[in-house]
Short mmCIF file of C-alpha atoms and ligand atoms in Angstrom, two decimals:
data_model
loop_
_atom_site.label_atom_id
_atom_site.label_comp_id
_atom_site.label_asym_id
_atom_site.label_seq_id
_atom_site.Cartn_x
_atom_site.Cartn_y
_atom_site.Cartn_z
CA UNK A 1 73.60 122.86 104.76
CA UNK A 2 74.61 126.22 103.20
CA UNK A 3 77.19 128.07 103.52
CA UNK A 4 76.31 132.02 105.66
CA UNK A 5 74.27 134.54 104.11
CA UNK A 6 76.53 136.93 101.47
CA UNK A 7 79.61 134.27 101.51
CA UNK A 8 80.69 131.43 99.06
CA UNK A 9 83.06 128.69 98.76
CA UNK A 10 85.80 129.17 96.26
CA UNK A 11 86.16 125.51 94.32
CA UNK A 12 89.07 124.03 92.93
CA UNK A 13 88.01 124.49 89.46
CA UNK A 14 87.68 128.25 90.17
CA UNK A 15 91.14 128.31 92.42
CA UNK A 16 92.97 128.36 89.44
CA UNK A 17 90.89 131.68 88.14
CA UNK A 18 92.39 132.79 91.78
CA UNK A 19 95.41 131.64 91.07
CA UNK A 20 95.72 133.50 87.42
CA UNK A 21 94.77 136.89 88.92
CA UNK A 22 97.77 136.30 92.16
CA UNK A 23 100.24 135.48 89.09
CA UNK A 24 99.10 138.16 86.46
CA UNK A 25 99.53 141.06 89.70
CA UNK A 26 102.00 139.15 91.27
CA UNK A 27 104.37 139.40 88.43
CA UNK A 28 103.22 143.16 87.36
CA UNK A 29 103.87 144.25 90.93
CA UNK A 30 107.40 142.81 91.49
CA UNK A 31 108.65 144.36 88.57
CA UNK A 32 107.98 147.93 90.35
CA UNK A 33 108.88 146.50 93.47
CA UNK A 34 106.06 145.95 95.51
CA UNK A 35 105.99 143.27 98.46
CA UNK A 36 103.52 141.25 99.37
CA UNK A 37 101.96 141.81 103.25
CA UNK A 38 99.74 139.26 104.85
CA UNK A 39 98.01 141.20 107.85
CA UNK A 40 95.72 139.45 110.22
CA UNK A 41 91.70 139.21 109.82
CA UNK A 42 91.01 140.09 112.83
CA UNK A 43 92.03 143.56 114.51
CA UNK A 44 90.76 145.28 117.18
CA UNK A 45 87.65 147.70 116.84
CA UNK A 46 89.03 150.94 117.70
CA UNK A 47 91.52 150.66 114.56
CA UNK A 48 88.87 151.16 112.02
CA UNK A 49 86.57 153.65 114.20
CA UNK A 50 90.04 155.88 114.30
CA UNK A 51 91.12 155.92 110.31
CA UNK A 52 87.57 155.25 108.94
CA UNK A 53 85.30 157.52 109.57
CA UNK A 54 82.32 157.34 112.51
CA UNK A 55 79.61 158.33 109.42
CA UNK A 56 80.85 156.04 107.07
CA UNK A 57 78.49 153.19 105.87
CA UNK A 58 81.21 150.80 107.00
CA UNK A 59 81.48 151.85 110.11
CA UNK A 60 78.03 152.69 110.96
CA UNK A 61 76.22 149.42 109.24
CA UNK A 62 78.70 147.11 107.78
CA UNK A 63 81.49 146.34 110.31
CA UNK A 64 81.60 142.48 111.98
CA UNK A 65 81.88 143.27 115.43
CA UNK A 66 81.97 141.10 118.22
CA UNK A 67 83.52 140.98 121.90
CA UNK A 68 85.83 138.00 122.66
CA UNK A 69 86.24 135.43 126.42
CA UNK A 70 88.13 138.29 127.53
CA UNK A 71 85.11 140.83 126.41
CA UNK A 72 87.81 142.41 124.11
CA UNK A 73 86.05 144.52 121.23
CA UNK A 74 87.19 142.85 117.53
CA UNK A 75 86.37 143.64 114.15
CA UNK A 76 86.45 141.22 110.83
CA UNK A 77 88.51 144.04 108.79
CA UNK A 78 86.20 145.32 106.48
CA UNK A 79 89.04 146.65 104.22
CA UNK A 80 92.76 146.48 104.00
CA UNK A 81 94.77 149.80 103.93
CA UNK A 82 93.89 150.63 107.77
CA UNK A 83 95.21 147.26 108.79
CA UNK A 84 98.10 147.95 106.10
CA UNK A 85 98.59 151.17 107.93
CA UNK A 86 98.64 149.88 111.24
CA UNK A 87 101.37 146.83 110.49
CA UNK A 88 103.70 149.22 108.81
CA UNK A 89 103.42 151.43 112.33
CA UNK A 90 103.21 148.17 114.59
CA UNK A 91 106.44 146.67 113.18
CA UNK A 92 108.18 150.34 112.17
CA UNK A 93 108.37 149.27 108.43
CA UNK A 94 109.36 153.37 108.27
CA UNK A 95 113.01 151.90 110.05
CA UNK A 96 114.41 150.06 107.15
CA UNK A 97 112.84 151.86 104.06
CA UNK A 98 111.69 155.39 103.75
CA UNK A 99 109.24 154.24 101.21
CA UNK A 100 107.40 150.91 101.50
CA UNK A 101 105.56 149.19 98.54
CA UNK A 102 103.41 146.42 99.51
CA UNK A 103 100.42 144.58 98.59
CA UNK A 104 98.04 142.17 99.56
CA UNK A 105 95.47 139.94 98.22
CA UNK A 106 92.87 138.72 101.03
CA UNK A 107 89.02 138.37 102.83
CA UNK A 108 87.48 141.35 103.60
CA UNK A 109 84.11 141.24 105.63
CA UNK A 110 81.06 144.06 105.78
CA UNK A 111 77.74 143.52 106.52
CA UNK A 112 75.98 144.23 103.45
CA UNK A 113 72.95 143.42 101.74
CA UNK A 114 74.18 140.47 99.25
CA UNK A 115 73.45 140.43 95.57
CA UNK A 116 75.97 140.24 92.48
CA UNK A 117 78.68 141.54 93.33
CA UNK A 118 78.49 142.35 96.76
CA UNK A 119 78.96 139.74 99.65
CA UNK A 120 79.91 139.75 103.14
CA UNK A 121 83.17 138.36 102.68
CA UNK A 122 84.81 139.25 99.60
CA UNK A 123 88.29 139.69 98.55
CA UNK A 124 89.92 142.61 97.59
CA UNK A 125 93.46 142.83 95.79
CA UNK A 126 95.14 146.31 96.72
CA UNK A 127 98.59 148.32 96.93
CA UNK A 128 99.84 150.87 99.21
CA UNK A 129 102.76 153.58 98.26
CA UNK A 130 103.54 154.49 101.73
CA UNK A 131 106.08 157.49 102.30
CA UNK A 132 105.48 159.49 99.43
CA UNK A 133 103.89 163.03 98.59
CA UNK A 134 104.87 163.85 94.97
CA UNK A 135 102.20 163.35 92.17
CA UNK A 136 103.93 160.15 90.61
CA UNK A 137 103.44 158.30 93.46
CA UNK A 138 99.78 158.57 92.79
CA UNK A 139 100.45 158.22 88.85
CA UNK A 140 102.17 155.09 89.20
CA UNK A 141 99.52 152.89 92.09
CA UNK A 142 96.59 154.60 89.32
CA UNK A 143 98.92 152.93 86.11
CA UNK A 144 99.83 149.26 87.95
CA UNK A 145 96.21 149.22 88.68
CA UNK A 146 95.19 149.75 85.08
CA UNK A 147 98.17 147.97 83.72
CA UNK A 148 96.74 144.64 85.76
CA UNK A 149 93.17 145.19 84.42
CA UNK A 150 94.67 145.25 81.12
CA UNK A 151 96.92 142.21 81.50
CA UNK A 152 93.72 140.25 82.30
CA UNK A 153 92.33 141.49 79.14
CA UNK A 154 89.64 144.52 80.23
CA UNK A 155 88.72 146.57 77.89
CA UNK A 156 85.38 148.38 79.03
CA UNK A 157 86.70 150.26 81.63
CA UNK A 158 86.36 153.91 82.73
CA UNK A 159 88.64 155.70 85.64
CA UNK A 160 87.10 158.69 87.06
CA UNK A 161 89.40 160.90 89.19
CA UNK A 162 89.15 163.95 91.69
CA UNK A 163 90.82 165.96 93.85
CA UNK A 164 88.90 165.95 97.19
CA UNK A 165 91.93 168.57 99.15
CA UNK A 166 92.47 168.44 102.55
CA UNK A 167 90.74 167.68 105.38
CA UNK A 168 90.88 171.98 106.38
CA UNK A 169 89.44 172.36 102.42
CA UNK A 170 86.41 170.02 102.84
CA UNK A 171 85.52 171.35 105.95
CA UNK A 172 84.83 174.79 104.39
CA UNK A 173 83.23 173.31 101.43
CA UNK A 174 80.80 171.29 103.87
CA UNK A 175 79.43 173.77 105.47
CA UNK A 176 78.80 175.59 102.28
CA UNK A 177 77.72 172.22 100.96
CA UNK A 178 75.04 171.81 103.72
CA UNK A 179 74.12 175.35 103.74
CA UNK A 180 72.75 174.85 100.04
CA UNK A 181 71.51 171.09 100.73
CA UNK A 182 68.80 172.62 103.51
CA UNK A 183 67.27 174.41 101.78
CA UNK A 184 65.76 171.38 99.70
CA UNK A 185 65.30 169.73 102.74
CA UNK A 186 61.52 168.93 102.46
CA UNK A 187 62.95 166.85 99.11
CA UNK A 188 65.37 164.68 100.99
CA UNK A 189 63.90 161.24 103.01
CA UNK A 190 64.95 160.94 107.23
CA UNK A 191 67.99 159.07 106.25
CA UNK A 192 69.46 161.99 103.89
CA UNK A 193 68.38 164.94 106.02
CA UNK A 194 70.34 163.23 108.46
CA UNK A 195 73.23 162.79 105.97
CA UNK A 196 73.07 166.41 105.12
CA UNK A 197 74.21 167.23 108.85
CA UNK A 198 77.01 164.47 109.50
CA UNK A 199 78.79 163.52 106.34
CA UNK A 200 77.22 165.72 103.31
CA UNK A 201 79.82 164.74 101.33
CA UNK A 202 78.04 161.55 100.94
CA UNK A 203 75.22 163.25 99.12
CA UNK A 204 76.93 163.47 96.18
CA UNK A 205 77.41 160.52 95.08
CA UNK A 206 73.28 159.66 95.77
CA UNK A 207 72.12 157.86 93.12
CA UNK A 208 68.46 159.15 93.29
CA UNK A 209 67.79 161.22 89.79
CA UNK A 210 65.57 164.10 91.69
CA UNK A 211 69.14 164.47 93.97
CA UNK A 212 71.15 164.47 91.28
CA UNK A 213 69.25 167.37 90.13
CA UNK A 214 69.61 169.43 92.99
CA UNK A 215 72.96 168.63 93.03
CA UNK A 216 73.63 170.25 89.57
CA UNK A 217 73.82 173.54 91.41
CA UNK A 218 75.56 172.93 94.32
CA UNK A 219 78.58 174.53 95.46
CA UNK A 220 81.40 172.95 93.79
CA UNK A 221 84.09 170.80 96.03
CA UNK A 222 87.15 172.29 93.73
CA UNK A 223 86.34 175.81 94.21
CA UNK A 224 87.15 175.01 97.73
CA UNK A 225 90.68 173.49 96.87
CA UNK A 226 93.59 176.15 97.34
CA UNK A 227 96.55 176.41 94.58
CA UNK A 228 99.09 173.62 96.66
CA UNK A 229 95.50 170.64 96.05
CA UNK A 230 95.17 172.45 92.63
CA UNK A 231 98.49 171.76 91.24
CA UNK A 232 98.42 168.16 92.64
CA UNK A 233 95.73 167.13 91.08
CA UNK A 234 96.59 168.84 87.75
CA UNK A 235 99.99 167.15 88.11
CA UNK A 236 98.51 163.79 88.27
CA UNK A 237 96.18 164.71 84.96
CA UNK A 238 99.52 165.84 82.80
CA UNK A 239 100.72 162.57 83.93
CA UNK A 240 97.72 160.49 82.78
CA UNK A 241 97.33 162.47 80.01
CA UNK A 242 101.16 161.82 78.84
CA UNK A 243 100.52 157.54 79.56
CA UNK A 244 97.47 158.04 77.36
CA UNK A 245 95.30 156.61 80.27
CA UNK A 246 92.08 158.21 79.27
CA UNK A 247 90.21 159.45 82.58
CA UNK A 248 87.08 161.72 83.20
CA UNK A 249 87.18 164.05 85.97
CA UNK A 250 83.60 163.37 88.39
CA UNK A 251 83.63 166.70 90.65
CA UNK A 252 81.00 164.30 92.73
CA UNK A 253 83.57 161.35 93.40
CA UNK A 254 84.24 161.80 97.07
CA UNK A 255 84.33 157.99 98.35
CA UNK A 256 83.22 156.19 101.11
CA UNK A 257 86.07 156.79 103.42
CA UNK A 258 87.02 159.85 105.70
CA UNK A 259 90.88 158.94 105.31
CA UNK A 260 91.33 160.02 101.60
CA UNK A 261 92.87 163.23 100.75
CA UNK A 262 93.45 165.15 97.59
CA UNK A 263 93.44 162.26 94.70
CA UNK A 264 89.88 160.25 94.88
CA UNK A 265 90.11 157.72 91.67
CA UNK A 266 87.69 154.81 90.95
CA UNK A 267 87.65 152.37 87.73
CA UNK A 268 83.93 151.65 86.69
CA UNK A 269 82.87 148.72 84.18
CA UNK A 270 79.81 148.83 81.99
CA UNK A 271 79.20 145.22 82.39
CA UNK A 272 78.10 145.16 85.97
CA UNK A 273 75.04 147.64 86.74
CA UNK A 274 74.86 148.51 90.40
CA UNK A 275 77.97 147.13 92.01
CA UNK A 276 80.01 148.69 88.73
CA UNK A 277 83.30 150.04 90.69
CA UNK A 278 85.80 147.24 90.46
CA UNK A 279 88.59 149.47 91.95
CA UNK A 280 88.56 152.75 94.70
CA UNK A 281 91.15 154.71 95.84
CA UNK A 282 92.91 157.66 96.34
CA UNK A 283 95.55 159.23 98.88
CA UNK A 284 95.49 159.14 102.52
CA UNK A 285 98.34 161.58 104.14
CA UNK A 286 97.21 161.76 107.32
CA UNK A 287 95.72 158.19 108.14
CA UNK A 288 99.35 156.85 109.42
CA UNK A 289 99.93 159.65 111.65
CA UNK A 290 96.77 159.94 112.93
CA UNK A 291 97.26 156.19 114.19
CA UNK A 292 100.31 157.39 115.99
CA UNK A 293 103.07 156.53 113.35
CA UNK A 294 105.24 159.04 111.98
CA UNK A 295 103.90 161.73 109.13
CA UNK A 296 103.56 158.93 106.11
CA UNK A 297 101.88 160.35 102.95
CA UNK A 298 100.58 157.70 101.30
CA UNK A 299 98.21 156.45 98.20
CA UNK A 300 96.65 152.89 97.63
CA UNK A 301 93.58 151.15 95.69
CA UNK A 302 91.73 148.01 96.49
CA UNK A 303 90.27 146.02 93.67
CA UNK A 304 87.37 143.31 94.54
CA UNK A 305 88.42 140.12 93.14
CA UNK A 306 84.72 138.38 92.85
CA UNK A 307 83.59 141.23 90.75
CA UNK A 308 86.67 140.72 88.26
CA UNK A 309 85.88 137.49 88.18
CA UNK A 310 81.93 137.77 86.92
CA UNK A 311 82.97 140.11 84.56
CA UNK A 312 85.67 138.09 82.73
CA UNK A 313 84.29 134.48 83.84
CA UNK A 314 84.76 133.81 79.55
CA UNK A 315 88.21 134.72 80.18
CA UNK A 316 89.15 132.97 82.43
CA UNK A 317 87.77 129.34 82.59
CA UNK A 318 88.85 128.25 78.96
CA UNK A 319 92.76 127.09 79.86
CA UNK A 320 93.54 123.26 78.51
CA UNK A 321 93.17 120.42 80.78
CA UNK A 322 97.18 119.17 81.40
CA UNK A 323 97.70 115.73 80.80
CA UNK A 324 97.59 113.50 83.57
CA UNK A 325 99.55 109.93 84.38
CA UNK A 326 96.73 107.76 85.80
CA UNK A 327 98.20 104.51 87.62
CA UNK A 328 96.09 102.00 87.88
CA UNK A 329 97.27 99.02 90.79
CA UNK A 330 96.22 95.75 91.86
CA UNK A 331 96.10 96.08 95.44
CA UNK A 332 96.66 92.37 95.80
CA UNK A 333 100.62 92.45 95.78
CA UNK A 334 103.54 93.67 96.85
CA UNK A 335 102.71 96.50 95.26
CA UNK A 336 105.73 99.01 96.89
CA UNK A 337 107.82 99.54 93.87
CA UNK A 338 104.54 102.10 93.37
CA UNK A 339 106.77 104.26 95.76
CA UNK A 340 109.87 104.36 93.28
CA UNK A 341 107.72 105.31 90.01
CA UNK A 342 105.68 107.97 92.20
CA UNK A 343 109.14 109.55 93.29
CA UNK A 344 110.69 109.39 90.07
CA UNK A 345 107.29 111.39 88.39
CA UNK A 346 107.69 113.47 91.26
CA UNK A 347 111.43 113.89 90.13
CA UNK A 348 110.49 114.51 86.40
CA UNK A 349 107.63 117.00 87.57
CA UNK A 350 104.81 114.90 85.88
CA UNK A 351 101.19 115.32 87.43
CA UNK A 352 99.97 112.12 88.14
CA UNK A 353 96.68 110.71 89.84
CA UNK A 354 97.05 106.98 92.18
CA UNK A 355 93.70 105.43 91.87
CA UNK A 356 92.86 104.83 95.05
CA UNK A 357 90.06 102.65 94.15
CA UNK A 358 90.60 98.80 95.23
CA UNK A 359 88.76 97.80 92.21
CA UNK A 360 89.93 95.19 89.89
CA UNK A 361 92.42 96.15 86.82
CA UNK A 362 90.10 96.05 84.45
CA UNK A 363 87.01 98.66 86.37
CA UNK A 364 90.13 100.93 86.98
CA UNK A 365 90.86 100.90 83.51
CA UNK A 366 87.34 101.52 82.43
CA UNK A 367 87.27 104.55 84.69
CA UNK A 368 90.30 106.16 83.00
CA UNK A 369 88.71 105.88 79.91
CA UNK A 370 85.82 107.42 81.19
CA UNK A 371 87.54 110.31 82.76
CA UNK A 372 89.04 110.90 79.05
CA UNK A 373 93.10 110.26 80.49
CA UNK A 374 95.25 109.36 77.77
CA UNK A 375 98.03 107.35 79.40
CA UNK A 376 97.84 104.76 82.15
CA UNK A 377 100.45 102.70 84.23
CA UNK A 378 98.90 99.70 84.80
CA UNK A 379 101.01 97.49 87.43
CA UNK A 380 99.33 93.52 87.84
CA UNK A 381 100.62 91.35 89.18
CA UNK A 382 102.87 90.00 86.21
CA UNK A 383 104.13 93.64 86.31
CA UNK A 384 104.76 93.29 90.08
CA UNK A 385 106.87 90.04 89.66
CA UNK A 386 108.64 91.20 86.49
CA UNK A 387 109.64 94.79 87.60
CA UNK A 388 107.90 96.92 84.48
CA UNK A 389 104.77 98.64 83.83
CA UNK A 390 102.58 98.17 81.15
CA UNK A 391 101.99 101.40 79.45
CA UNK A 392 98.42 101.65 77.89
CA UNK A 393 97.81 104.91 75.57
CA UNK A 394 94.12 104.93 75.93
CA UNK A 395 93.47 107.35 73.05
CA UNK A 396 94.99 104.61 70.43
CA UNK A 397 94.22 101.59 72.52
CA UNK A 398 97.92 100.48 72.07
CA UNK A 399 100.08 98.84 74.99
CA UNK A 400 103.73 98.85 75.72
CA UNK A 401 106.09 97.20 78.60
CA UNK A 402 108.69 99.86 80.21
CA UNK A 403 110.85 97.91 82.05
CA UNK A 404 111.89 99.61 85.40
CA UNK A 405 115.64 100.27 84.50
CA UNK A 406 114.49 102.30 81.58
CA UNK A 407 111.72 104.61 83.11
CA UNK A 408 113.90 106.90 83.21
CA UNK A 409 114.67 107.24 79.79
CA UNK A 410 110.92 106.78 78.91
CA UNK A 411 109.43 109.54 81.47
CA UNK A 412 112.06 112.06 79.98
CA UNK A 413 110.41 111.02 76.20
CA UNK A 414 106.95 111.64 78.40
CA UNK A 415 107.68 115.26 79.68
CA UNK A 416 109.55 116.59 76.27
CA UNK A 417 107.74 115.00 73.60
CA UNK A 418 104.05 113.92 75.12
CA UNK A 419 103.00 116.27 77.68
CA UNK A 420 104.50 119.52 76.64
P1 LIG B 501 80.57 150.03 96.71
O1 LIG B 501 80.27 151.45 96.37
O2 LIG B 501 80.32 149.08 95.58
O3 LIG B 501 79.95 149.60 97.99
P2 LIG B 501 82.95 150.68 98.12
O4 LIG B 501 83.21 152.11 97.83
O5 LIG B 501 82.30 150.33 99.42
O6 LIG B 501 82.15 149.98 96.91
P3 LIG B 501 85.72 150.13 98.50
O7 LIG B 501 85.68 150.22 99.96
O8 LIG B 501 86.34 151.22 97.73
O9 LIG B 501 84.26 149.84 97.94
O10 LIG B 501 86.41 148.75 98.06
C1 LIG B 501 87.12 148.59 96.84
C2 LIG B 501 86.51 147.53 95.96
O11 LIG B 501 86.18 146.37 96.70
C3 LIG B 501 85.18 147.93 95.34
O12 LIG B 501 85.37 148.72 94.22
C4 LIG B 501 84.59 146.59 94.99
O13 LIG B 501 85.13 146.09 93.78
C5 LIG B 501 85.04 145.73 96.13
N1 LIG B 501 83.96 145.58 97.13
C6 LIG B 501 83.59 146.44 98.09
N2 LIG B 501 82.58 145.95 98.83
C7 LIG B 501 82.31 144.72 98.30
C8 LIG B 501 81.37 143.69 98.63
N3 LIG B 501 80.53 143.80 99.65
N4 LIG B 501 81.38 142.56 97.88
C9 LIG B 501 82.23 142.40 96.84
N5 LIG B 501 83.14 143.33 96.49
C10 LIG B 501 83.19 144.49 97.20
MG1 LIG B 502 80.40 149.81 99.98
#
């Protein structure tokens, strides 16, 4: 049996990886005060077909929709912010804080065509300034985004930023856009020509080389912008520019969602070829309101986890094994003193492992030695009867008896002399 098409298990061995990434944005995030939001997988369809976009790729290939008993039409979210967006209306986070800071780290599901990189579900890590217009806002979701790819130790990086104005902008700009587009019509395939007429926008970031071409004379998206998108965007460049976060500015970066306004930003690798954006964003002023909560001017990113995680795979997987107590028991006994030395490890904080095996001492033994452990706490029978454990260090072959009434003492010469 296999798992579905486009998604993978996550094993333990690879958890921690998981669990490094949570801790490493975890702790960045905190420190600027960002919260942590858990929002359902499931929402209902409408939500995304509002905020996204009807001639997005998500919505028009890669959404998991399905009706439920009650013939109620549900989507697996394919991305986070609009389901960020609609908690913070649904539960009137705008009540309590005028600006909310949260993040979240979860599955995300479009129907895409898998290959590295890209699966059907996939996780994305992302923030979301919510309530805030001024230039810094965007400054400081662009710098904790870098400022996590840098605590996990990425180097080859490249941020690419534009200003995409407002929605009133890029509708002048389209039509100019299109205007120029038709005439190489007889260039373009069904799928663009149809492109051309619904989201043109899209066009430019085609990654066909004859397109690209055409595009080098196209009307130009920031000649479109007036002064108010202008300054914005030039704010947000001083800033960068001051942090020494080095940027290029892509006049085709418009991304694949309609909610975005001025700021478009994306962080590309070099190590991954076609599925090289590791993080997208930009801001979205109008997505809150237009889902019936209050004017929220906002700016986010989402980062895909699995993709940071090929990338830096050498990174990652090379922590030290911790050293284990393996206790080794003849099951023959009455063997519930086992109870008092588990609580007291448990009371000390030492990791230990119970074989579980009901082999004889001397197999279980054997198998710690195998599994390269380096101290055992064998308990026989004599041990049993006698209240103490025979310590066996398997690295030096040497034995010792701790009797009960001093485990204490001997676990605390365990944890701050042995196991540190
Ligand atoms: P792409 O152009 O690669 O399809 P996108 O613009 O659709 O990306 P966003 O919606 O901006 O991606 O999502 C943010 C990040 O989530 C991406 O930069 C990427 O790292 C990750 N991501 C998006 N789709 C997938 C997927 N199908 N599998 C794995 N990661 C993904
Ligand atoms: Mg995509």
């Amino acid at each position: 049996m296999q798992p579905l098409r486009g998604t993978k298990d996550i094993l333990p061995y690879e958890i921690k990886i998981w669990k490094q990434i949570r801790n490493i944005a975890n702790n960045i995030l905190e420190i600027h005060n960002y919260n942590e939001i858990q929002t359902p997988l499931l929402e209902d369809t409408e939500l995304f077909q509002k905020s996204i976009g009807n001639y997005t790729d998500i919505i028009n290939k890669e959404m998991y929709n399905f009706n439920d008993k009650k013939k109620r039409k549900i989507t697996l979210r394919p991305e986070g912010t609009t389901s960020v967006a609609r908690a913070f209306i649904s539960n009137k986070l705008y009540l309590n804080h005028k600006i909310n800071k949260l993040w979240y780290l979860g599955p995300m599901f479009r129907y895409e065509r898998p290959q590295k990189g890209r699966q059907r579900q996939f996780n994305q890590l992302g923030i979301e300034c919510l309530g805030s217009s001024i230039p810094i806002s965007d400054v400081e979701v662009i710098r904790l985004a870098i400022k996590i790819l840098e605590a996990l130790k990425y180097k080859e990086y490249k941020l690419e930023i534009n200003s995409i104005g407002t929605c009133k902008e890029r509708k002048e700009y389209k039509i100019a856009l299109t205007t120029y587009l038709s005439k190489y019509k007889h260039n373009f395939n069904i799928n663009l020509n149809k492109q051309i007429n619904t989201n043109p926008l899209r066009v430019l970031d085609n990654k066909d080389l004859k397109i690209k071409e055409i595009l080098i004379y196209a009307p130009k998206l920031k000649n479109y912008l007036d002064n108010i998108s202008l300054n914005h965007f030039n704010e947000v460049c001083k800033n960068l520019k001051y942090l020494d976060i080095p940027y290029i500015i892509n006049d085709n970066l418009v991304r694949g969602l309609d909610y975005y306004n001025y700021t478009a930003f994306e962080i590309k690798t070099k190590e991954l070829h076609n599925q090289n954006t590791i993080c997208g964003g930009g801001r979205y002023d109008k997505l809150i309101e237009n889902l019936g909560g209050p004017n929220t001017p906002s700016v986010g990113w989402a980062m895909g986890i699995e993709r940071l995680i090929i990338i830096k795979k050498n990174f990652f997987n090379k922590k030290k094994q911790t050293n284990i107590i393996y206790i080794i028991i003849q099951n023959n006994n009455n063997y519930y003193i086992i109870w008092d030395i588990i609580t007291k490890l448990e009371i000390y904080k030492i990791k230990f492992e119970l074989n579980l095996s009901n082999n004889n001492l001397l197999k279980q033994i054997k198998k710690a030695n195998k599994i390269k452990k380096k101290i055992c706490f064998i308990l026989g029978t004599d041990e049993i009867y006698n209240k103490y454990i025979t310590i066996k260090w398997l690295d030096t072959s040497t034995q010792q008896k701790i009797y009960l009434c001093e485990l204490d003492k001997f676990l605390k010469y365990l944890k701050y002399n042995i196991l540190i």
